[in-house]
Coordinates of N, CA and C in Angstrom, one line a residue:
G1 N 27.3 -15.8 -8.5 CA 28.7 -15.5 -8.4 C 29.0 -14.3 -9.3
E2 N 28.3 -14.0 -10.3 CA 28.6 -12.9 -11.2 C 28.6 -11.6 -10.4
L3 N 27.8 -11.5 -9.4 CA 27.6 -10.3 -8.7 C 28.6 -10.1 -7.5
D4 N 29.4 -11.1 -7.2 CA 30.4 -11.0 -6.1 C 31.2 -9.8 -6.3
G5 N 31.3 -9.0 -5.3 CA 32.1 -7.8 -5.4 C 31.4 -6.6 -6.0
V6 N 30.2 -6.8 -6.6 CA 29.5 -5.7 -7.2 C 28.4 -5.2 -6.2
C7 N 27.7 -6.1 -5.6 CA 26.6 -5.7 -4.7 C 27.2 -5.4 -3.3
Q8 N 26.5 -4.4 -2.6 CA 26.9 -4.1 -1.3 C 26.4 -5.1 -0.3
E9 N 26.9 -5.1 0.9 CA 26.4 -6.0 1.9 C 25.0 -5.6 2.2
P10 N 24.1 -6.5 2.5 CA 22.7 -6.2 2.8 C 22.6 -5.3 4.0
I11 N 21.6 -4.5 4.0 CA 21.3 -3.6 5.2 C 20.2 -4.3 5.9
Y12 N 20.4 -4.5 7.2 CA 19.4 -5.1 8.0 C 18.6 -4.0 8.8
L13 N 17.3 -3.9 8.5 CA 16.5 -2.9 9.1 C 16.0 -3.3 10.4
D14 N 15.9 -2.4 11.3 CA 15.5 -2.6 12.7 C 14.1 -1.9 12.9
Y15 N 13.5 -2.2 14.0 CA 12.2 -1.5 14.3 C 12.5 -0.1 14.6
L16 N 11.6 0.8 14.4 CA 11.7 2.2 14.8 C 11.8 2.4 16.3
T17 N 12.6 3.4 16.7 CA 12.6 3.8 18.1 C 11.3 4.6 18.4
E18 N 11.0 4.8 19.6 CA 9.8 5.6 20.0 C 9.8 7.0 19.3
T19 N 11.0 7.7 19.3 CA 11.0 9.0 18.7 C 10.8 8.8 17.2
E20 N 11.4 7.8 16.5 CA 11.2 7.6 15.1 C 9.8 7.3 14.8
E21 N 9.1 6.5 15.7 CA 7.7 6.2 15.5 C 6.9 7.5 15.4
G22 N 7.1 8.4 16.3 CA 6.4 9.6 16.4 C 6.6 10.4 15.1
N23 N 7.9 10.5 14.7 CA 8.2 11.2 13.4 C 7.5 10.6 12.2
F24 N 7.6 9.3 12.2 CA 7.0 8.5 11.1 C 5.5 8.7 11.0
I25 N 4.8 8.7 12.1 CA 3.3 8.9 12.1 C 3.0 10.3 11.7
D26 N 3.9 11.3 12.1 CA 3.7 12.7 11.7 C 3.6 12.9 10.2
V27 N 4.4 12.1 9.5 CA 4.4 12.2 8.0 C 3.0 11.8 7.5
Y28 N 2.3 10.8 8.1 CA 1.0 10.4 7.6 C -0.1 11.2 8.3
D29 N 0.2 11.9 9.3 CA -0.9 12.6 10.1 C -0.4 14.1 10.3
P30 N -0.2 14.9 9.2 CA 0.2 16.2 9.4 C -0.8 17.1 10.1
N31 N -2.1 16.7 10.1 CA -3.1 17.5 10.8 C -3.3 17.1 12.3
N32 N -2.5 16.2 12.7 CA -2.6 15.7 14.1 C -4.0 15.2 14.5
R33 N -4.6 14.4 13.7 CA -5.9 13.8 14.0 C -5.8 12.7 14.9
L34 N -4.6 12.0 14.9 CA -4.3 10.9 15.9 C -3.8 11.6 17.1
D35 N -4.6 11.5 18.2 CA -4.3 12.3 19.4 C -3.2 11.6 20.3
S36 N -3.0 12.2 21.4 CA -1.9 11.7 22.3 C -2.3 10.4 23.0
M37 N -3.5 9.9 22.9 CA -3.8 8.6 23.4 C -3.7 7.5 22.2
V38 N -4.1 7.9 21.0 CA -4.1 7.0 19.9 C -2.7 6.7 19.4
R39 N -1.8 7.7 19.3 CA -0.5 7.5 18.8 C 0.3 6.4 19.6
P40 N 0.3 6.5 20.9 CA 1.1 5.5 21.7 C 0.4 4.1 21.6
A41 N -0.9 4.1 21.4 CA -1.6 2.8 21.3 C -1.2 2.1 19.9
I42 N -1.1 2.9 18.9 CA -0.6 2.4 17.6 C 0.8 1.9 17.7
A43 N 1.7 2.7 18.3 CA 3.1 2.3 18.5 C 3.2 1.1 19.3
K44 N 2.5 1.0 20.4 CA 2.5 -0.2 21.2 C 2.1 -1.5 20.5
R45 N 1.0 -1.3 19.8 CA 0.4 -2.5 19.0 C 1.3 -3.0 18.0
Y46 N 2.0 -2.1 17.2 CA 2.8 -2.5 16.1 C 4.3 -2.5 16.4
K47 N 4.7 -2.1 17.6 CA 6.1 -2.3 18.1 C 7.2 -1.8 17.1
G48 N 6.9 -0.6 16.5 CA 8.0 0.0 15.7 C 8.1 -0.6 14.3
W49 N 7.2 -1.4 13.8 CA 7.3 -2.0 12.5 C 6.7 -0.9 11.5
P50 N 7.6 -0.3 10.6 CA 7.2 0.8 9.8 C 6.0 0.5 8.9
L51 N 5.9 -0.6 8.2 CA 4.8 -0.9 7.3 C 3.5 -1.0 8.0
L52 N 3.5 -1.6 9.2 CA 2.3 -1.7 10.0 C 1.9 -0.3 10.5
L53 N 2.8 0.5 10.9 CA 2.5 1.8 11.4 C 1.9 2.6 10.2
E54 N 2.4 2.5 9.0 CA 1.8 3.2 7.9 C 0.4 2.7 7.6
L55 N 0.3 1.4 7.5 CA -1.1 0.9 7.2 C -2.1 1.3 8.3
A56 N -1.7 1.2 9.5 CA -2.6 1.6 10.6 C -2.9 3.1 10.5
A57 N -2.0 4.0 10.4 CA -2.2 5.4 10.3 C -3.1 5.7 9.1
T58 N -2.8 5.2 7.9 CA -3.7 5.5 6.8 C -5.1 5.0 6.9
Q59 N -5.2 3.8 7.5 CA -6.5 3.2 7.8 C -7.3 4.1 8.8
L60 N -6.7 4.5 9.9 CA -7.4 5.3 10.9 C -7.8 6.6 10.3
L61 N -6.9 7.2 9.5 CA -7.2 8.6 9.0 C -8.3 8.6 8.0
K62 N -8.8 7.5 7.5 CA -10.0 7.5 6.7 C -11.2 7.7 7.4
N63 N -11.2 7.5 8.7 CA -12.4 7.8 9.6 C -12.7 9.3 9.5
E64 N -13.9 9.6 9.3 CA -14.4 11.0 9.2 C -14.5 11.6 10.5
Y65 N -14.7 10.8 11.6 CA -15.0 11.3 12.9 C -13.8 11.2 13.8
D66 N -13.9 11.5 15.1 CA -12.8 11.3 16.0 C -12.3 9.9 16.0
I67 N -11.0 9.8 16.1 CA -10.4 8.5 16.1 C -10.1 8.1 17.6
T68 N -10.6 6.9 18.0 CA -10.5 6.5 19.4 C -9.6 5.3 19.5
L69 N -9.4 4.9 20.8 CA -8.6 3.7 21.1 C -9.4 2.4 20.6
E70 N -10.7 2.5 20.6 CA -11.5 1.4 20.0 C -11.2 1.2 18.5
H71 N -11.0 2.2 17.8 CA -10.6 2.1 16.4 C -9.2 1.4 16.3
V72 N -8.3 1.7 17.1 CA -7.0 1.1 17.1 C -7.2 -0.4 17.4
D73 N -8.0 -0.7 18.4 CA -8.2 -2.1 18.8 C -8.8 -2.9 17.7
N74 N -9.6 -2.3 16.8 CA -10.3 -3.0 15.7 C -9.4 -3.1 14.5
L75 N -8.2 -2.6 14.5 CA -7.3 -2.8 13.4 C -6.7 -4.2 13.3
P76 N -6.4 -4.7 12.1 CA -5.8 -6.0 12.0 C -4.5 -6.1 12.8
S77 N -4.1 -7.3 13.2 CA -2.8 -7.4 14.0 C -1.6 -7.6 13.1
D78 N -1.8 -7.9 11.8 CA -0.7 -8.2 10.9 C -0.9 -7.6 9.6
I79 N 0.2 -7.7 8.8 CA 0.1 -7.1 7.4 C -0.9 -7.7 6.6
Q80 N -1.0 -9.0 6.6 CA -1.9 -9.8 5.7 C -3.4 -9.4 6.1
G81 N -3.6 -9.1 7.4 CA -4.9 -8.7 7.8 C -5.4 -7.4 7.2
F82 N -4.4 -6.4 7.1 CA -4.7 -5.2 6.4 C -5.1 -5.4 4.9
W83 N -4.2 -6.2 4.2 CA -4.5 -6.4 2.8 C -5.8 -7.1 2.6
I84 N -6.1 -8.1 3.4 CA -7.4 -8.8 3.3 C -8.6 -7.9 3.5
R85 N -8.5 -7.0 4.5 CA -9.6 -6.1 4.8 C -9.7 -5.1 3.6
R86 N -8.6 -4.7 3.0 CA -8.7 -3.8 1.9 C -9.2 -4.5 0.6
Y87 N -8.8 -5.7 0.4 CA -9.2 -6.6 -0.7 C -10.8 -6.8 -0.6
K88 N -11.2 -7.1 0.6 CA -12.7 -7.4 0.8 C -13.5 -6.1 0.6
S89 N -12.9 -5.0 0.7 CA -13.7 -3.7 0.5 C -14.0 -3.5 -1.0
I90 N -13.4 -4.2 -1.9 CA -13.6 -4.1 -3.4 C -14.7 -5.0 -3.8
H91 N -15.8 -4.5 -4.3 CA -16.9 -5.3 -4.7 C -17.1 -5.4 -6.2
D92 N -16.6 -4.4 -6.9 CA -16.8 -4.4 -8.4 C -15.9 -5.5 -9.1
E93 N -16.6 -6.3 -9.9 CA -15.9 -7.4 -10.6 C -14.7 -6.9 -11.5
N94 N -14.9 -5.8 -12.2 CA -13.8 -5.4 -13.0 C -12.6 -4.8 -12.2
T95 N -12.9 -4.2 -11.1 CA -11.9 -3.7 -10.2 C -11.1 -4.9 -9.7
L96 N -11.8 -5.9 -9.3 CA -11.1 -7.2 -8.9 C -10.2 -7.8 -10.0
K97 N -10.7 -7.8 -11.2 CA -10.0 -8.3 -12.3 C -8.6 -7.5 -12.5
I98 N -8.7 -6.2 -12.4 CA -7.5 -5.4 -12.5 C -6.6 -5.7 -11.3
L99 N -7.1 -5.7 -10.1 CA -6.3 -6.0 -9.0 C -5.6 -7.4 -9.1
H100 N -6.3 -8.4 -9.5 CA -5.8 -9.7 -9.7 C -4.7 -9.7 -10.7
T101 N -5.0 -9.1 -11.8 CA -4.0 -9.0 -12.9 C -2.7 -8.3 -12.5
V102 N -2.8 -7.2 -11.9 CA -1.7 -6.4 -11.4 C -0.8 -7.3 -10.4
C103 N -1.5 -7.9 -9.5 CA -0.8 -8.7 -8.5 C -0.2 -9.9 -9.0
L104 N -0.7 -10.5 -10.1 CA -0.1 -11.7 -10.7 C 1.1 -11.4 -11.6
L105 N 1.2 -10.2 -12.1 CA 2.2 -9.8 -13.1 C 3.6 -9.7 -12.4
P106 N 4.6 -10.1 -13.1 CA 6.0 -10.1 -12.5 C 6.5 -8.7 -12.3
H107 N 6.0 -7.7 -13.1 CA 6.5 -6.3 -12.9 C 5.3 -5.4 -13.4
P108 N 5.5 -4.1 -13.2 CA 4.4 -3.2 -13.6 C 4.2 -3.1 -15.1
Y109 N 3.0 -3.0 -15.5 CA 2.7 -2.8 -16.9 C 1.8 -1.5 -17.1
P110 N 2.0 -0.9 -18.3 CA 1.2 0.3 -18.5 C -0.3 0.0 -18.6
R111 N -1.1 1.0 -18.4 CA -2.6 0.8 -18.4 C -3.0 0.2 -19.8
K112 N -2.4 0.6 -20.9 CA -2.9 0.1 -22.2 C -2.8 -1.4 -22.3
N113 N -1.7 -1.9 -21.6 CA -1.6 -3.4 -21.6 C -2.5 -4.1 -20.6
L114 N -2.8 -3.4 -19.5 CA -3.6 -4.0 -18.4 C -5.0 -4.3 -18.9
S115 N -5.6 -3.5 -19.7 CA -7.0 -3.8 -20.1 C -7.0 -5.1 -20.9
S116 N -6.1 -5.3 -21.8 CA -6.1 -6.5 -22.6 C -5.7 -7.7 -21.7
L117 N -4.8 -7.5 -20.8 CA -4.4 -8.6 -19.9 C -5.5 -9.1 -19.0
A118 N -6.3 -8.1 -18.6 CA -7.4 -8.4 -17.6 C -8.7 -8.8 -18.4
G119 N -8.7 -8.6 -19.7 CA -9.9 -8.9 -20.5 C -11.0 -7.9 -20.3
I120 N -10.7 -6.6 -20.1 CA -11.7 -5.6 -20.0 C -11.4 -4.5 -21.0
S121 N -12.4 -3.7 -21.4 CA -12.2 -2.6 -22.4 C -11.4 -1.5 -21.7
P122 N -10.7 -0.7 -22.6 CA -10.0 0.5 -22.1 C -10.9 1.5 -21.4
S123 N -12.2 1.6 -21.8 CA -13.1 2.5 -21.1 C -13.5 2.0 -19.8
T124 N -13.6 0.7 -19.6 CA -13.9 0.1 -18.3 C -12.7 0.3 -17.4
L125 N -11.5 0.1 -17.9 CA -10.3 0.3 -17.1 C -10.2 1.8 -16.7
A126 N -10.6 2.7 -17.5 CA -10.6 4.1 -17.1 C -11.5 4.4 -16.0
T127 N -12.6 3.7 -15.9 CA -13.6 3.8 -14.8 C -13.0 3.1 -13.5
V128 N -12.4 1.9 -13.7 CA -11.9 1.1 -12.6 C -10.8 1.9 -11.9
V129 N -9.9 2.6 -12.6 CA -8.8 3.2 -12.0 C -9.2 4.4 -11.1
N130 N -10.5 4.7 -11.2 CA -11.0 5.8 -10.3 C -11.6 5.3 -9.0
E131 N -11.5 4.0 -8.8 CA -12.0 3.3 -7.6 C -11.0 3.6 -6.5
S132 N -11.4 4.3 -5.4 CA -10.4 4.6 -4.3 C -10.0 3.3 -3.6
A133 N -10.9 2.3 -3.5 CA -10.5 1.1 -2.8 C -9.4 0.3 -3.5
L134 N -9.3 0.5 -4.8 CA -8.2 -0.1 -5.6 C -6.8 0.4 -5.1
W135 N -6.8 1.7 -4.9 CA -5.6 2.4 -4.5 C -5.2 2.2 -3.1
D136 N -6.0 1.5 -2.3 CA -5.6 1.1 -1.0 C -4.6 0.0 -1.0
V137 N -4.6 -0.7 -2.2 CA -3.7 -1.9 -2.3 C -2.6 -1.6 -3.4
L138 N -3.0 -0.8 -4.4 CA -2.0 -0.5 -5.4 C -1.5 1.0 -5.3
D139 N -0.5 1.2 -6.1 CA 0.1 2.6 -6.2 C 0.7 2.7 -7.5
Y140 N 1.0 3.9 -8.0 CA 1.7 4.0 -9.2 C 3.2 3.9 -9.0
V141 N 3.9 3.3 -9.9 CA 5.3 3.2 -9.9 C 5.9 4.4 -10.5
E142 N 6.9 5.0 -9.9 CA 7.5 6.2 -10.4 C 8.9 5.8 -10.9
Y143 N 9.2 6.2 -12.1 CA 10.5 6.0 -12.7 C 11.3 7.3 -12.8
E144 N 12.5 7.2 -12.5 CA 13.4 8.4 -12.5 C 14.0 8.7 -13.9
D145 N 14.4 7.7 -14.7 CA 15.0 8.0 -15.9 C 13.9 8.3 -17.0
K146 N 14.2 9.2 -17.9 CA 13.1 9.7 -18.8 C 12.6 8.6 -19.8
E147 N 13.4 7.7 -20.2 CA 13.0 6.7 -21.2 C 12.0 5.8 -20.5
S148 N 12.3 5.3 -19.3 CA 11.4 4.4 -18.5 C 10.1 5.2 -18.2
K149 N 10.2 6.4 -17.9 CA 9.0 7.2 -17.5 C 8.1 7.4 -18.8
R150 N 8.8 7.6 -19.9 CA 8.0 7.7 -21.2 C 7.3 6.4 -21.5
L151 N 8.0 5.3 -21.4 CA 7.4 4.0 -21.7 C 6.5 3.4 -20.7
W152 N 6.8 3.6 -19.4 CA 6.1 2.9 -18.3 C 5.4 3.8 -17.4
D153 N 5.1 5.1 -17.7 CA 4.5 6.0 -16.8 C 3.1 5.5 -16.4
N154 N 2.7 5.8 -15.2 CA 1.4 5.5 -14.6 C 1.1 4.0 -14.6
C155 N 2.1 3.2 -14.2 CA 1.9 1.7 -14.1 C 1.5 1.4 -12.7
P156 N 0.3 0.9 -12.5 CA -0.1 0.4 -11.2 C 0.6 -0.8 -10.7
Y157 N 0.9 -0.9 -9.5 CA 1.6 -2.1 -8.9 C 1.3 -2.1 -7.4
P158 N 1.3 -3.3 -6.8 CA 1.0 -3.4 -5.4 C 1.9 -2.5 -4.5
K159 N 1.3 -1.9 -3.5 CA 2.1 -1.0 -2.6 C 3.2 -1.7 -1.9
H160 N 3.1 -3.0 -1.7 CA 4.1 -3.8 -1.0 C 4.0 -5.2 -1.5
A161 N 5.2 -5.9 -1.5 CA 5.2 -7.3 -2.0 C 4.3 -8.2 -1.3
S162 N 4.0 -7.9 0.0 CA 3.1 -8.7 0.7 C 1.7 -8.6 0.2
A163 N 1.3 -7.6 -0.5 CA 0.0 -7.4 -1.0 C -0.3 -8.4 -2.2
K164 N 0.8 -8.8 -2.9 CA 0.6 -9.7 -4.0 C 0.1 -11.1 -3.5
A165 N 0.3 -11.4 -2.3 CA -0.1 -12.7 -1.8 C -1.6 -12.8 -1.7
L166 N -2.3 -11.7 -1.9 CA -3.8 -11.8 -1.9 C -4.4 -12.7 -3.0
V167 N -3.7 -12.7 -4.1 CA -4.3 -13.5 -5.2 C -3.4 -14.7 -5.6
E168 N -2.4 -15.0 -4.9 CA -1.5 -16.1 -5.3 C -2.1 -17.4 -4.8

């Protein structure tokens, strides 16, 4: 009740239109590696859901060779499938410790706190944060105000709330 009259009415997001889907994919594929057959297949499969379109585009663009319709067919059908696939690609025990720690924390913590929370040394953490597979699930939180940026700069946190479910 304390927030009555303070908060705005919630915004209900809808699926992207066909034009918006194309523009959305363009952001992730500026070099047009996803051709005129692949783009509509992604759009059809994920029906305008932005997070799935992002996950699909970023996953496909990791392919070093031509991207085909078969690659689209092999993508997971839901968000959890993407996170599970990304989680399973991490094999290093310390990387998994950091991922588990970050996903279980209620908010982002600076690196200096993460090593002690995860029970690994700062030098091991420095190695772990260079693992590209870790950043398929995590991202750095950006703070706009200077004080938060000073205190909490470079805090890893899950890319999306649904990724936290990996370890819960």
